[in-house]
Amino acid sequence: MEKFPTKAPASGWRARVRYLATMLAVGLAYFVLAKLGLRLASINPSASPIWPPTGLALAAVLLGGLRVWPAIFVAAFAANATTAGTLTTSALIALGNTLEGVVGGYLIGQWSGGRDTFANPLRVAKFALVSVGPATVISASIGAVTLSMAGLAEWTNFTPIWVTWWLGDAAGALVVTPVIVLWAQTDWRAFNLRELRAVAAVLAFVVAVGLVAFSPLLPRSEYTSPLGFLAILPLIWAALRRGPRDTATVGLLLTSFAVWSTIEHAGPFGDIGLNESFLLLLTFMISVSVPSLALSADVAVRQRTEGSLLRTQAELDQRVKERTAALADANIHLTEAQRLANLGSWSWDVVQNSVLWSDQLLDIYGLRPGQFKGTLQEFIGFIHPEDRAQVHASIGAALKSGKSFSHEERIVRPDGGIRQLHSVGEVIRNEDGTAVRMLGICLDVTERKLAERALQDSEQSYRLLLRGARDYAIYMLDVQGRVRSWNDGAQRLQGYTADEIVGQHFRIFLPDEVGAGHMADEALVTAAREGQFESETWLVRKDGSRFYASVVMDAIRNDVGELIGFAKLTRDVTTQHEAQLALELAREQLAQAQKMEALGQLTGGIAHDFNNLLMIVSGYAQILQRRLSEAKDMQALEAIRAAANRGEKLTRQLLAFSRRQQLMPVVVDLRQHVDTVRDMLAPSLRGNIELVCDIEDKIWPVEVDLGELELALVNIAVNARDAMPDGGTITLTARNVVLKPGSAAGALEGEFVALAIIDTGGGMSPEVLQRVFEPFFTTKPVGKGTGLGLSQVHGFANQSGGAVTLSSEPDRGTAVTIYLPRSANATSTDAGEAAASNGELAQGTVLVVEDSRDVAEVTSSLLEQLGYRVVRAENAAEALRHLQQGIGVDLLFSDIIMPGAINGIGLAQICQERFPDIPVLLTSGFSDAALAVDGRFDILRKPFELAALEHAIDVVLNNGNGRRRGTQAS
């Protein structure tokens, strides 16, 4: 069922506003009509014999669809609730009124063409059946039963109430619905002044008849009652002259006049009780309106049919005139065409043995008018002696079978010249089947035959040339690109025989991924326009194998410049192409490696020095935080610590990129860790971004530094978030893959886990894609990004023994994939939290070895706050002297990078050998030497928090000689 408005609905808020406006208009109109109808109720306050809202509801459903039912229900409920009855009875009656419109509209839509139900008499009859049948019966039954069961009407009045209700609804549907639907379908662009005058004349006539037949203003007498039958006149006039729309309008106006007179107890229906008068009035109007509407539909159908027939007749007349004129032109053109085409016609009267030749045929035979006597024997006499038998046989077979003939023969002109002709003849038979006439034409094809022989000779020479070129595929194409010739070199290079490929389009050689159809068309167009097309591309052999080819296509034109085909030369240059690619790839990889290594050395050195500075800032901030209590001071210290933490994160990213970050790998089951990853990524995203995790069921374990892995995932997720300002989807996937050299992951080989984050953002351009892993490169505004996020990802992946790849296209999103090697070790379990502090100050002596005086000062202060006594040394040699002098030390806490011959790791090894009872804890902001520790000593990253320092000392003491915090060193 179609819905109004007739144009396609707008999207978004406009559609909602339009829908609400429609609902408001339907509901308001229904409410007003319902209140007017209930004012005429006589047998019961809720049962009116005049109920136009039914017609409005049915029209609204036909025009607007079933979605308008809420407006009908609310308006019907409001009208009944403000008139009589309870809220419950009003709701039930409103339900019946709504079902009346919905069921009626649905049945008419399914059975009678919906809004086109008034297009022909059969559909009008179906509309009337639905209106007086299921639709109005539902409403009348629900209403009458509701009133009787609620005690608002006596059961003895059930039948009168039901009949009144049903007849009022049926009249409303039959009289009001056609008017609304037909006027709604009016083409207002065709509503010109003439149409307006015609409608005005109909309305004026209806008003005049209505006043005469029904007006209470005229004096009543026994002679005025029959005037009601005058209502038939405007109905018949409108049906025959104006169509269904105006007929329905006339019926509605006459009904309105009749209702007016009945209310005033006048007219032909006002002599009895009000309810009975209305019922009699409605019966009369239905009886005259519905047949008039059906009559008007039938007249409209006949008018449309007559109009169609008249248009068809006019078109046929025009075609006859055009064909007659075209035939006359054709005769003129035929004569001229025969002259230009060197074509002659002839006619042989078989019975009279008389042959007629056209002037052009005489010219072909080299004769002047009058030289040909017109007999078949003379005609045969001009045939070359070697061809006469063939011509005799061909003509005789045609006469015998009655079928046309076609053959070629040679003729001998009077001057001795020989011409080659192509003759075609048709046999004409009489009613008895006897051949009485033969018509034919002769085409002089001498020049064409000479050209064909020359072309054959040329092609033979060309074929010999092509057969000798075995290292090249050389072949001809027609103007559409189909193969016309095929040499031995083409068969050797591309695998097809001539029988297999001739007639095929050359796009068969192009792989699908390069756009075979588009590239083939481009080659043909370019060669035709510029004379030549050159390209290097991949081609496909018959067996599916591929080779890289140099292709040259030249346009071939005839003497007058017309394009007749293309010459195509193909050469296999796969070896040269692969060598060039390998050279370019090697150069690119070398340049990239050198650039990344230089950047890594620079950023690593910066990070090392920066960590020491951050250690000083962070350490003294923690010390001051314990000493100060003013809120303003505490707020300032928190800002200092936050800035130090951001700087520490920045250095971690720098170290990760330079692959000098000390990793603490553990074996991780990514599927078990997925919830942690989801909770970790969620705070970095906005509410309009959906995070989807898709981890393979039997994902392989990997051995990674969890902190660095989480930082890498957050960096990628933040970039994805910023690429989707309007929201989107971020998908985290993990798949088991087996890599081979040359894959997207480069030279990696073996079993890996591909951990990918895929977004639906704006993607990247090729220029940006080349620089995404460079440190400090960012496309974000100033202050919005450091340019180190993907650099950290790159460094982490490579330092973990894997790689990272990034694929992206503008407006197609981005996919970042981290390849991590599969671990053969068992999944690690959490060691548990370190023993909680019992609130007591620590006891014991810590030997601090640090070459930076400022870092040593802040480290000593932090240790003293924990309760330790501190002994300091600036290098390994000084630390060994303290130990050899017998100073009681409970812990050796040393930096790794120090001046002198012995660094922190060497000091730890010497201490382990000479003083095995003294635990060792190392610290570093960055050091290549830290990688040599290989798990033998615990390492605390700089800068560190006081809590981290306390926890690291607890772990070392608990795993060392068994002494815990609070015990004295021996």
Coordinates of N, CA, C and O in Angstrom, one line a residue, residues 174-236:
L174 N -18.7 5.3 2.5 CA -19.1 5.3 1.1 C -19.1 6.8 0.5 O -18.9 7.0 -0.7
V175 N -19.4 7.7 1.4 CA -19.6 9.1 0.9 C -18.4 9.9 1.1 O -18.0 10.7 0.2
V176 N -17.7 9.8 2.2 CA -16.6 10.7 2.5 C -15.2 10.2 1.9 O -14.4 11.0 1.4
T177 N -15.0 8.9 2.0 CA -13.7 8.3 1.6 C -13.4 8.6 0.1 O -12.3 9.1 -0.2
P178 N -14.3 8.4 -0.9 CA -14.0 8.8 -2.3 C -13.6 10.2 -2.5 O -12.7 10.5 -3.3
V179 N -14.2 11.1 -1.8 CA -13.9 12.6 -1.9 C -12.5 12.8 -1.5 O -11.7 13.5 -2.3
I180 N -12.1 12.3 -0.4 CA -10.7 12.7 0.1 C -9.7 12.0 -0.8 O -8.7 12.6 -1.1
V181 N -9.9 10.7 -1.1 CA -8.9 10.0 -1.9 C -8.7 10.6 -3.3 O -7.6 10.8 -3.7
L182 N -9.8 10.9 -3.9 CA -9.8 11.4 -5.3 C -9.2 12.8 -5.4 O -8.4 13.1 -6.3
W183 N -9.6 13.6 -4.4 CA -9.0 15.0 -4.5 C -7.5 15.0 -4.1 O -6.8 15.8 -4.6
A184 N -7.1 14.0 -3.2 CA -5.7 13.9 -2.9 C -4.9 13.5 -4.1 O -3.7 13.8 -4.1
Q185 N -5.5 12.8 -5.0 CA -4.7 12.3 -6.2 C -4.8 13.2 -7.4 O -4.3 12.9 -8.5
T186 N -5.4 14.4 -7.2 CA -5.6 15.3 -8.3 C -4.2 15.9 -8.7 O -3.4 16.3 -7.9
D187 N -4.0 15.9 -10.0 CA -2.8 16.5 -10.6 C -3.0 18.0 -10.7 O -3.7 18.5 -11.6
W188 N -2.6 18.8 -9.7 CA -2.9 20.2 -9.6 C -2.2 21.0 -10.8 O -2.6 22.1 -11.1
R189 N -1.2 20.4 -11.4 CA -0.5 21.1 -12.5 C -1.4 21.2 -13.7 O -1.3 22.1 -14.5
A190 N -2.4 20.2 -13.8 CA -3.4 20.3 -14.9 C -4.7 21.0 -14.6 O -5.6 21.0 -15.4
F191 N -4.7 21.5 -13.4 CA -5.9 22.2 -12.9 C -5.9 23.6 -13.4 O -5.6 24.6 -12.6
N192 N -6.2 23.8 -14.6 CA -6.2 25.2 -15.2 C -7.5 25.9 -15.1 O -8.4 25.4 -14.4
L193 N -7.6 27.1 -15.7 CA -8.8 27.9 -15.5 C -10.0 27.2 -16.1 O -11.1 27.3 -15.5
R194 N -9.9 26.5 -17.2 CA -11.0 25.8 -17.8 C -11.5 24.7 -16.8 O -12.7 24.6 -16.6
E195 N -10.6 24.0 -16.2 CA -11.0 23.0 -15.2 C -11.7 23.6 -14.0 O -12.7 23.1 -13.5
L196 N -11.1 24.8 -13.6 CA -11.7 25.4 -12.4 C -13.2 25.9 -12.8 O -14.1 25.8 -11.9
R197 N -13.4 26.4 -14.0 CA -14.8 26.8 -14.3 C -15.7 25.6 -14.4 O -16.9 25.7 -13.9
A198 N -15.2 24.5 -14.9 CA -16.1 23.3 -14.9 C -16.5 22.8 -13.5 O -17.6 22.5 -13.3
V199 N -15.5 22.8 -12.6 CA -15.8 22.4 -11.3 C -16.8 23.4 -10.6 O -17.7 23.0 -9.9
A200 N -16.5 24.7 -10.8 CA -17.4 25.7 -10.2 C -18.9 25.5 -10.8 O -19.8 25.7 -10.0
A201 N -19.0 25.2 -12.1 CA -20.4 25.0 -12.6 C -21.0 23.8 -12.0 O -22.3 23.8 -11.6
V202 N -20.3 22.7 -11.7 CA -20.9 21.5 -11.1 C -21.3 21.9 -9.7 O -22.4 21.5 -9.2
L203 N -20.4 22.6 -9.0 CA -20.8 22.9 -7.6 C -22.0 23.8 -7.5 O -22.9 23.7 -6.6
A204 N -22.1 24.8 -8.4 CA -23.2 25.7 -8.5 C -24.5 24.9 -8.7 O -25.6 25.2 -8.1
F205 N -24.5 24.0 -9.7 CA -25.6 23.2 -10.0 C -26.1 22.4 -8.8 O -27.3 22.2 -8.5
V206 N -25.1 21.8 -8.1 CA -25.4 21.0 -6.9 C -26.0 21.8 -5.8 O -27.0 21.4 -5.2
V207 N -25.5 23.0 -5.6 CA -26.0 23.9 -4.5 C -27.5 24.2 -4.9 O -28.4 24.2 -4.0
A208 N -27.7 24.5 -6.2 CA -29.1 24.9 -6.6 C -30.0 23.7 -6.4 O -31.1 23.9 -5.8
V209 N -29.6 22.5 -6.8 CA -30.5 21.3 -6.6 C -30.7 21.0 -5.1 O -31.8 20.7 -4.7
G210 N -29.6 21.2 -4.3 CA -29.7 20.9 -2.9 C -30.6 21.8 -2.2 O -31.4 21.4 -1.3
L211 N -30.7 23.1 -2.6 CA -31.6 24.0 -2.0 C -33.0 23.7 -2.4 O -33.9 23.8 -1.5
V212 N -33.2 23.3 -3.6 CA -34.6 23.0 -4.1 C -35.1 21.7 -3.4 O -36.2 21.6 -3.0
A213 N -34.2 20.7 -3.4 CA -34.7 19.4 -3.0 C -34.7 19.2 -1.5 O -35.6 18.5 -1.0
F214 N -33.8 19.8 -0.8 CA -33.7 19.5 0.7 C -33.7 20.8 1.6 O -33.8 20.6 2.8
S215 N -33.7 22.0 1.1 CA -33.6 23.1 1.9 C -34.8 23.3 2.8 O -35.9 23.2 2.4
P216 N -34.5 23.5 4.1 CA -35.6 23.8 5.1 C -36.1 25.2 5.0 O -37.1 25.6 5.6
L217 N -35.5 26.0 4.1 CA -35.9 27.4 4.0 C -37.2 27.5 3.1 O -37.9 28.5 3.2
L218 N -37.5 26.5 2.3 CA -38.7 26.5 1.4 C -39.9 26.0 2.2 O -39.7 25.1 3.1
P219 N -41.0 26.5 2.0 CA -42.2 26.0 2.7 C -42.5 24.6 2.3 O -42.3 24.1 1.2
R220 N -42.9 23.8 3.3 CA -43.2 22.4 3.1 C -44.6 22.1 2.7 O -45.5 22.8 3.2
S221 N -44.8 21.1 1.9 CA -46.1 20.7 1.5 C -46.1 19.3 1.0 O -45.0 18.7 0.9
E222 N -47.2 18.7 0.7 CA -47.2 17.4 0.2 C -46.5 17.2 -1.2 O -46.2 16.1 -1.6
Y223 N -46.3 18.4 -1.8 CA -45.7 18.4 -3.2 C -44.2 18.5 -3.1 O -43.5 18.4 -4.2
T224 N -43.6 18.9 -1.9 CA -42.2 19.2 -1.9 C -41.4 17.9 -1.6 O -40.2 17.9 -1.9
S225 N -42.0 16.9 -1.0 CA -41.2 15.7 -0.6 C -40.6 15.0 -1.9 O -39.4 14.6 -1.8
P226 N -41.3 14.8 -3.0 CA -40.7 14.2 -4.1 C -39.5 14.9 -4.8 O -38.8 14.4 -5.6
L227 N -39.4 16.2 -4.3 CA -38.2 16.9 -4.9 C -36.9 16.3 -4.6 O -35.9 16.6 -5.2
G228 N -36.9 15.5 -3.5 CA -35.6 14.8 -3.1 C -35.0 14.0 -4.3 O -33.8 13.8 -4.3
F229 N -35.9 13.5 -5.2 CA -35.3 12.7 -6.3 C -34.5 13.5 -7.3 O -33.9 13.0 -8.2
L230 N -34.7 14.9 -7.2 CA -33.8 15.7 -8.1 C -32.4 15.5 -7.8 O -31.5 15.9 -8.7
A231 N -32.0 14.9 -6.6 CA -30.6 14.7 -6.3 C -29.9 13.8 -7.4 O -28.7 13.8 -7.5
I232 N -30.7 13.0 -8.0 CA -30.2 12.1 -9.0 C -29.6 12.8 -10.2 O -28.6 12.4 -10.8
L233 N -30.2 14.0 -10.5 CA -29.7 14.7 -11.8 C -28.3 15.2 -11.7 O -27.5 14.8 -12.6
P234 N -27.8 15.9 -10.7 CA -26.4 16.3 -10.7 C -25.5 15.1 -10.5 O -24.4 15.1 -11.0
L235 N -25.9 14.0 -9.9 CA -25.1 12.8 -9.8 C -24.9 12.2 -11.2 O -23.7 11.8 -11.5
I236 N -25.9 12.1 -11.9 CA -25.8 11.5 -13.3 C -25.0 12.4 -14.2 O -24.1 12.0 -15.0

